[in-house]
Amino acid sequence: MRRIGILTLAVSMFLLGVSRGGALLPVHAEPYPEETRQLLEKSLSVVELNREIDRISALRSGAQADIERNERLLAEREMAIAVQREKAGHVLRSYYMGYKDFWMAALLHADSLPKIIRVWDTMDLIVQADHRTMNAYAEQYRELKSGYERLKREKDDLVAVESGLVAQRDRMNALRGDLDRELAASGDEQMLRKLMDELQAYWRNVGLYEVKQHFKALASAMTQLPDYVKKTPGIVQTNGLKTKLTLSDRQLNEFLRSQDSRFDDFSFKFDDGLLTMEGDNGHLQVTIQGRYTIENEPENAIRFHVDKLVFNGLALPDTTRAELEQEFDLGFYPQKLIKYVKARSVEMEDGLLTVDLGIGG
């Protein structure tokens, strides 16, 4: 009976996935049975892992091209510095083979002030030229050494990228193997594969774009949050050198909806150390959940980390969360609110975001 139920639901979902004109429609009209939901999540994960592999492969190609270009540049620089090294060597040899004694003797034997001045000017010109030669060599040598150190870091980064590529390929192959075995055992493999194909196509053509647009809107709104905080009485409270920022989720909802109409369909909630964002605009259901942490490099910031991302009832993998987190900055920068302060702690409980701020240092 369970197999028949899954098949019936799969058929209905599949039909919902295609419009009259053949365009893709949302596939979240009914809750999925647990077995179907897990299969669909895995199928989306396969798509996203494959996209991550493409991204890492592009990074690897770019890194390899950079390394090859820098190796050529360093080889050319080594040839150029060889000429400068010979000049520097000539200067050093002149100092150790008595040429300085010659000039000192010429200076001592000059029998008139004009002669002394001419000898001194000549010595000064030679010394300045020697300094320029030595300084040029030293600078070129430093640049060459720095170039090789940078090249080593690039090679180390390439090794890390290649390791990540291998890991993601292994992960995707394992997931595909699990998916194939579960589909074969389902008894409804053909219909479930059609459902997966439609869902994957909807995600690639519509879902991913829509999710990114929401993240982009959030990132844009967050740049305006400091101005909202400054203008809203009671959010910032100061006591001596201590400052506390308290923002309610009601205020956050009002602020975001004033920034972009798409957030009219979203709700934001602070609780249990997490910020949870949930929205449903009739064709797209999204849940974003994450936490804020204090970071001091490259600057003091309250950064948002995506712990959970659910699209139309299906959880997306960590690679998608990491990509969105990296591409869109949902953080908050205290010094854009008050100069010279730093965030010391951040908490989210009972509908409130609380940030303790102190003088930087």
PDB file of C-alpha atoms in Angstrom, residues 89-298:
ATOM      1  CA  GLY A  89      79.028  42.421  -7.473  1.00  0.00           C
ATOM      2  CA  HIS A  90      81.211  44.894  -9.329  1.00  0.00           C
ATOM      3  CA  VAL A  91      80.446  47.545  -6.696  1.00  0.00           C
ATOM      4  CA  LEU A  92      81.346  45.218  -3.863  1.00  0.00           C
ATOM      5  CA  ARG A  93      84.549  44.109  -5.565  1.00  0.00           C
ATOM      6  CA  SER A  94      85.589  47.710  -6.040  1.00  0.00           C
ATOM      7  CA  TYR A  95      85.241  48.328  -2.334  1.00  0.00           C
ATOM      8  CA  TYR A  96      87.275  45.304  -1.394  1.00  0.00           C
ATOM      9  CA  MET A  97      89.991  45.733  -4.064  1.00  0.00           C
ATOM     10  CA  GLY A  98      91.267  49.147  -3.045  1.00  0.00           C
ATOM     11  CA  TYR A  99      89.328  51.576  -5.247  1.00  0.00           C
ATOM     12  CA  LYS A 100      88.087  53.444  -2.205  1.00  0.00           C
ATOM     13  CA  ASP A 101      91.723  53.901  -1.114  1.00  0.00           C
ATOM     14  CA  PHE A 102      92.426  55.465  -4.513  1.00  0.00           C
ATOM     15  CA  TRP A 103      89.773  58.102  -3.990  1.00  0.00           C
ATOM     16  CA  MET A 104      90.841  58.770  -0.454  1.00  0.00           C
ATOM     17  CA  ALA A 105      94.427  59.298  -1.670  1.00  0.00           C
ATOM     18  CA  ALA A 106      93.202  61.620  -4.431  1.00  0.00           C
ATOM     19  CA  LEU A 107      91.288  63.610  -1.852  1.00  0.00           C
ATOM     20  CA  LEU A 108      94.274  63.894   0.469  1.00  0.00           C
ATOM     21  CA  HIS A 109      96.655  64.932  -2.309  1.00  0.00           C
ATOM     22  CA  ALA A 110      94.436  67.637  -3.778  1.00  0.00           C
ATOM     23  CA  ASP A 111      96.447  70.857  -3.284  1.00  0.00           C
ATOM     24  CA  SER A 112      93.655  73.402  -3.750  1.00  0.00           C
ATOM     25  CA  LEU A 113      90.065  73.906  -2.715  1.00  0.00           C
ATOM     26  CA  PRO A 114      88.683  73.592  -6.284  1.00  0.00           C
ATOM     27  CA  LYS A 115      90.496  70.256  -6.710  1.00  0.00           C
ATOM     28  CA  ILE A 116      89.169  68.998  -3.366  1.00  0.00           C
ATOM     29  CA  ILE A 117      85.629  69.967  -4.401  1.00  0.00           C
ATOM     30  CA  ARG A 118      85.980  68.227  -7.808  1.00  0.00           C
ATOM     31  CA  VAL A 119      87.333  65.047  -6.179  1.00  0.00           C
ATOM     32  CA  TRP A 120      84.593  65.163  -3.550  1.00  0.00           C
ATOM     33  CA  ASP A 121      81.841  65.691  -6.149  1.00  0.00           C
ATOM     34  CA  THR A 122      83.202  62.811  -8.216  1.00  0.00           C
ATOM     35  CA  MET A 123      83.320  60.564  -5.144  1.00  0.00           C
ATOM     36  CA  ASP A 124      79.781  61.587  -4.229  1.00  0.00           C
ATOM     37  CA  LEU A 125      78.461  60.778  -7.696  1.00  0.00           C
ATOM     38  CA  ILE A 126      80.136  57.354  -7.633  1.00  0.00           C
ATOM     39  CA  VAL A 127      78.852  56.600  -4.138  1.00  0.00           C
ATOM     40  CA  GLN A 128      75.301  57.620  -5.108  1.00  0.00           C
ATOM     41  CA  ALA A 129      75.472  55.456  -8.221  1.00  0.00           C
ATOM     42  CA  ASP A 130      76.776  52.565  -6.118  1.00  0.00           C
ATOM     43  CA  HIS A 131      73.904  53.020  -3.656  1.00  0.00           C
ATOM     44  CA  ARG A 132      71.371  53.061  -6.459  1.00  0.00           C
ATOM     45  CA  THR A 133      72.862  49.905  -7.901  1.00  0.00           C
ATOM     46  CA  MET A 134      72.828  48.118  -4.539  1.00  0.00           C
ATOM     47  CA  ASN A 135      69.329  49.347  -3.667  1.00  0.00           C
ATOM     48  CA  ALA A 136      67.979  48.298  -7.067  1.00  0.00           C
ATOM     49  CA  TYR A 137      69.436  44.850  -6.645  1.00  0.00           C
ATOM     50  CA  ALA A 138      68.099  44.536  -3.089  1.00  0.00           C
ATOM     51  CA  GLU A 139      64.610  45.631  -4.191  1.00  0.00           C
ATOM     52  CA  GLN A 140      64.549  43.263  -7.156  1.00  0.00           C
ATOM     53  CA  TYR A 141      65.757  40.442  -4.942  1.00  0.00           C
ATOM     54  CA  ARG A 142      62.988  41.156  -2.410  1.00  0.00           C
ATOM     55  CA  GLU A 143      60.414  41.173  -5.186  1.00  0.00           C
ATOM     56  CA  LEU A 144      61.760  37.899  -6.549  1.00  0.00           C
ATOM     57  CA  LYS A 145      61.687  36.290  -3.104  1.00  0.00           C
ATOM     58  CA  SER A 146      58.160  37.595  -2.505  1.00  0.00           C
ATOM     59  CA  GLY A 147      57.123  36.222  -5.891  1.00  0.00           C
ATOM     60  CA  TYR A 148      58.378  32.750  -5.039  1.00  0.00           C
ATOM     61  CA  GLU A 149      56.620  32.853  -1.665  1.00  0.00           C
ATOM     62  CA  ARG A 150      53.382  33.862  -3.404  1.00  0.00           C
ATOM     63  CA  LEU A 151      53.889  31.083  -5.943  1.00  0.00           C
ATOM     64  CA  LYS A 152      54.293  28.567  -3.120  1.00  0.00           C
ATOM     65  CA  ARG A 153      51.029  29.752  -1.544  1.00  0.00           C
ATOM     66  CA  GLU A 154      49.277  29.456  -4.897  1.00  0.00           C
ATOM     67  CA  LYS A 155      50.550  25.896  -5.290  1.00  0.00           C
ATOM     68  CA  ASP A 156      49.409  25.056  -1.749  1.00  0.00           C
ATOM     69  CA  ASP A 157      45.993  26.545  -2.527  1.00  0.00           C
ATOM     70  CA  LEU A 158      45.848  24.482  -5.714  1.00  0.00           C
ATOM     71  CA  VAL A 159      46.535  21.306  -3.733  1.00  0.00           C
ATOM     72  CA  ALA A 160      43.679  22.240  -1.371  1.00  0.00           C
ATOM     73  CA  VAL A 161      41.362  22.942  -4.316  1.00  0.00           C
ATOM     74  CA  GLU A 162      42.216  19.605  -5.924  1.00  0.00           C
ATOM     75  CA  SER A 163      41.593  17.810  -2.617  1.00  0.00           C
ATOM     76  CA  GLY A 164      38.216  19.520  -2.375  1.00  0.00           C
ATOM     77  CA  LEU A 165      37.422  18.509  -5.926  1.00  0.00           C
ATOM     78  CA  VAL A 166      38.233  14.862  -5.234  1.00  0.00           C
ATOM     79  CA  ALA A 167      36.195  14.922  -2.008  1.00  0.00           C
ATOM     80  CA  GLN A 168      33.132  16.413  -3.700  1.00  0.00           C
ATOM     81  CA  ARG A 169      33.361  13.950  -6.594  1.00  0.00           C
ATOM     82  CA  ASP A 170      33.563  11.043  -4.154  1.00  0.00           C
ATOM     83  CA  ARG A 171      30.638  12.471  -2.225  1.00  0.00           C
ATOM     84  CA  MET A 172      28.520  12.905  -5.352  1.00  0.00           C
ATOM     85  CA  ASN A 173      29.322   9.414  -6.641  1.00  0.00           C
ATOM     86  CA  ALA A 174      28.378   7.911  -3.272  1.00  0.00           C
ATOM     87  CA  LEU A 175      25.120   9.880  -3.233  1.00  0.00           C
ATOM     88  CA  ARG A 176      24.294   8.813  -6.776  1.00  0.00           C
ATOM     89  CA  GLY A 177      24.930   5.205  -5.817  1.00  0.00           C
ATOM     90  CA  ASP A 178      22.562   5.491  -2.841  1.00  0.00           C
ATOM     91  CA  LEU A 179      19.957   7.160  -5.001  1.00  0.00           C
ATOM     92  CA  ASP A 180      20.123   4.508  -7.715  1.00  0.00           C
ATOM     93  CA  ARG A 181      19.783   1.704  -5.180  1.00  0.00           C
ATOM     94  CA  GLU A 182      16.823   3.350  -3.434  1.00  0.00           C
ATOM     95  CA  LEU A 183      15.087   4.082  -6.723  1.00  0.00           C
ATOM     96  CA  ALA A 184      15.575   0.508  -7.894  1.00  0.00           C
ATOM     97  CA  ALA A 185      14.030  -0.753  -4.653  1.00  0.00           C
ATOM     98  CA  SER A 186      11.083   1.681  -4.743  1.00  0.00           C
ATOM     99  CA  GLY A 187       9.055  -0.153  -7.379  1.00  0.00           C
ATOM    100  CA  ASP A 188       8.215   3.242  -8.934  1.00  0.00           C
ATOM    101  CA  GLU A 189      11.620   4.092 -10.378  1.00  0.00           C
ATOM    102  CA  GLN A 190      10.503   5.485 -13.733  1.00  0.00           C
ATOM    103  CA  MET A 191       7.906   7.844 -12.303  1.00  0.00           C
ATOM    104  CA  LEU A 192      10.160   8.957  -9.461  1.00  0.00           C
ATOM    105  CA  ARG A 193      12.953   9.726 -11.906  1.00  0.00           C
ATOM    106  CA  LYS A 194      10.557  11.868 -13.936  1.00  0.00           C
ATOM    107  CA  LEU A 195       9.558  13.690 -10.768  1.00  0.00           C
ATOM    108  CA  MET A 196      13.227  14.231  -9.896  1.00  0.00           C
ATOM    109  CA  ASP A 197      14.008  15.490 -13.384  1.00  0.00           C
ATOM    110  CA  GLU A 198      11.185  18.029 -13.167  1.00  0.00           C
ATOM    111  CA  LEU A 199      12.233  19.168  -9.707  1.00  0.00           C
ATOM    112  CA  GLN A 200      15.874  19.486 -10.733  1.00  0.00           C
ATOM    113  CA  ALA A 201      14.909  21.480 -13.828  1.00  0.00           C
ATOM    114  CA  TYR A 202      12.670  23.762 -11.744  1.00  0.00           C
ATOM    115  CA  TRP A 203      15.498  24.340  -9.280  1.00  0.00           C
ATOM    116  CA  ARG A 204      18.048  25.106 -12.002  1.00  0.00           C
ATOM    117  CA  ASN A 205      15.733  27.363 -14.043  1.00  0.00           C
ATOM    118  CA  VAL A 206      13.709  29.078 -11.326  1.00  0.00           C
ATOM    119  CA  GLY A 207      14.505  28.027  -7.772  1.00  0.00           C
ATOM    120  CA  LEU A 208      18.202  28.850  -7.613  1.00  0.00           C
ATOM    121  CA  TYR A 209      17.621  32.233  -9.256  1.00  0.00           C
ATOM    122  CA  GLU A 210      14.800  33.096  -6.850  1.00  0.00           C
ATOM    123  CA  VAL A 211      16.769  32.022  -3.776  1.00  0.00           C
ATOM    124  CA  LYS A 212      19.750  34.101  -4.913  1.00  0.00           C
ATOM    125  CA  GLN A 213      17.480  37.092  -5.525  1.00  0.00           C
ATOM    126  CA  HIS A 214      16.211  36.836  -1.948  1.00  0.00           C
ATOM    127  CA  PHE A 215      19.755  36.632  -0.597  1.00  0.00           C
ATOM    128  CA  LYS A 216      20.758  39.576  -2.775  1.00  0.00           C
ATOM    129  CA  ALA A 217      17.847  41.630  -1.443  1.00  0.00           C
ATOM    130  CA  LEU A 218      18.756  40.711   2.127  1.00  0.00           C
ATOM    131  CA  ALA A 219      22.390  41.666   1.585  1.00  0.00           C
ATOM    132  CA  SER A 220      21.342  45.003   0.092  1.00  0.00           C
ATOM    133  CA  ALA A 221      18.962  45.704   2.975  1.00  0.00           C
ATOM    134  CA  MET A 222      21.619  44.903   5.575  1.00  0.00           C
ATOM    135  CA  THR A 223      23.773  47.753   4.278  1.00  0.00           C
ATOM    136  CA  GLN A 224      20.953  50.124   5.305  1.00  0.00           C
ATOM    137  CA  LEU A 225      20.368  48.589   8.743  1.00  0.00           C
ATOM    138  CA  PRO A 226      22.856  50.875  10.588  1.00  0.00           C
ATOM    139  CA  ASP A 227      20.894  53.954   9.403  1.00  0.00           C
ATOM    140  CA  TYR A 228      17.637  52.377  10.592  1.00  0.00           C
ATOM    141  CA  VAL A 229      19.187  51.597  13.977  1.00  0.00           C
ATOM    142  CA  LYS A 230      20.450  55.183  14.360  1.00  0.00           C
ATOM    143  CA  LYS A 231      17.044  56.643  13.535  1.00  0.00           C
ATOM    144  CA  THR A 232      15.011  54.314  15.766  1.00  0.00           C
ATOM    145  CA  PRO A 233      14.893  55.344  19.447  1.00  0.00           C
ATOM    146  CA  GLY A 234      15.646  52.680  22.048  1.00  0.00           C
ATOM    147  CA  ILE A 235      17.594  50.250  19.890  1.00  0.00           C
ATOM    148  CA  VAL A 236      20.980  51.572  21.044  1.00  0.00           C
ATOM    149  CA  GLN A 237      21.509  52.207  24.761  1.00  0.00           C
ATOM    150  CA  THR A 238      24.746  53.593  26.199  1.00  0.00           C
ATOM    151  CA  ASN A 239      25.993  53.367  29.779  1.00  0.00           C
ATOM    152  CA  GLY A 240      29.464  54.834  30.214  1.00  0.00           C
ATOM    153  CA  LEU A 241      31.843  52.975  27.928  1.00  0.00           C
ATOM    154  CA  LYS A 242      29.352  50.163  27.382  1.00  0.00           C
ATOM    155  CA  THR A 243      26.803  50.162  24.593  1.00  0.00           C
ATOM    156  CA  LYS A 244      24.033  47.657  23.974  1.00  0.00           C
ATOM    157  CA  LEU A 245      22.082  47.161  20.771  1.00  0.00           C
ATOM    158  CA  THR A 246      18.695  45.469  21.106  1.00  0.00           C
ATOM    159  CA  LEU A 247      16.696  44.795  17.947  1.00  0.00           C
ATOM    160  CA  SER A 248      13.363  42.970  18.050  1.00  0.00           C
ATOM    161  CA  ASP A 249      12.262  40.640  15.294  1.00  0.00           C
ATOM    162  CA  ARG A 250       9.183  42.879  14.892  1.00  0.00           C
ATOM    163  CA  GLN A 251      11.494  45.811  14.120  1.00  0.00           C
ATOM    164  CA  LEU A 252      13.548  43.674  11.742  1.00  0.00           C
ATOM    165  CA  ASN A 253      10.409  42.606   9.880  1.00  0.00           C
ATOM    166  CA  GLU A 254       9.247  46.228   9.566  1.00  0.00           C
ATOM    167  CA  PHE A 255      12.669  47.364   8.390  1.00  0.00           C
ATOM    168  CA  LEU A 256      13.118  44.646   5.749  1.00  0.00           C
ATOM    169  CA  ARG A 257       9.599  45.075   4.382  1.00  0.00           C
ATOM    170  CA  SER A 258      10.278  48.785   4.014  1.00  0.00           C
ATOM    171  CA  GLN A 259      13.375  47.943   1.953  1.00  0.00           C
ATOM    172  CA  ASP A 260      11.933  45.366  -0.462  1.00  0.00           C
ATOM    173  CA  SER A 261       8.368  44.244  -1.148  1.00  0.00           C
ATOM    174  CA  ARG A 262       9.408  40.611  -1.557  1.00  0.00           C
ATOM    175  CA  PHE A 263       9.829  40.480   2.236  1.00  0.00           C
ATOM    176  CA  ASP A 264       6.093  41.093   2.626  1.00  0.00           C
ATOM    177  CA  ASP A 265       5.801  37.312   2.227  1.00  0.00           C
ATOM    178  CA  PHE A 266       8.588  36.629   4.737  1.00  0.00           C
ATOM    179  CA  SER A 267       8.742  36.477   8.508  1.00  0.00           C
ATOM    180  CA  PHE A 268      11.906  36.826  10.588  1.00  0.00           C
ATOM    181  CA  LYS A 269      12.301  35.486  14.097  1.00  0.00           C
ATOM    182  CA  PHE A 270      15.052  35.582  16.753  1.00  0.00           C
ATOM    183  CA  ASP A 271      14.999  32.598  19.094  1.00  0.00           C
ATOM    184  CA  ASP A 272      17.177  29.877  20.566  1.00  0.00           C
ATOM    185  CA  GLY A 273      20.387  31.482  19.293  1.00  0.00           C
ATOM    186  CA  LEU A 274      19.113  31.477  15.695  1.00  0.00           C
ATOM    187  CA  LEU A 275      17.624  33.811  13.125  1.00  0.00           C
ATOM    188  CA  THR A 276      14.912  31.998  11.176  1.00  0.00           C
ATOM    189  CA  MET A 277      13.514  33.439   7.935  1.00  0.00           C
ATOM    190  CA  GLU A 278      10.480  31.786   6.375  1.00  0.00           C
ATOM    191  CA  GLY A 279       8.616  32.821   3.256  1.00  0.00           C
ATOM    192  CA  ASP A 280       5.990  31.563   0.820  1.00  0.00           C
ATOM    193  CA  ASN A 281       4.972  33.684  -2.166  1.00  0.00           C
ATOM    194  CA  GLY A 282       2.684  31.049  -3.674  1.00  0.00           C
ATOM    195  CA  HIS A 283       5.236  29.397  -5.948  1.00  0.00           C
ATOM    196  CA  LEU A 284       8.307  29.403  -3.757  1.00  0.00           C
ATOM    197  CA  GLN A 285       8.709  28.266  -0.186  1.00  0.00           C
ATOM    198  CA  VAL A 286      12.017  29.136   1.445  1.00  0.00           C
ATOM    199  CA  THR A 287      13.346  28.669   4.964  1.00  0.00           C
ATOM    200  CA  ILE A 288      16.715  30.150   5.883  1.00  0.00           C
ATOM    201  CA  GLN A 289      18.071  29.562   9.339  1.00  0.00           C
ATOM    202  CA  GLY A 290      21.409  30.576  10.753  1.00  0.00           C
ATOM    203  CA  ARG A 291      23.418  32.201  13.515  1.00  0.00           C
ATOM    204  CA  TYR A 292      25.526  35.277  14.037  1.00  0.00           C
ATOM    205  CA  THR A 293      29.126  35.116  15.223  1.00  0.00           C
ATOM    206  CA  ILE A 294      31.630  37.807  16.158  1.00  0.00           C
ATOM    207  CA  GLU A 295      34.644  37.972  13.855  1.00  0.00           C
ATOM    208  CA  ASN A 296      37.561  40.404  13.974  1.00  0.00           C
ATOM    209  CA  GLU A 297      39.346  39.709  10.685  1.00  0.00           C
ATOM    210  CA  PRO A 298      39.628  41.529   8.384  1.00  0.00           C
TER     211      PRO A 298
END
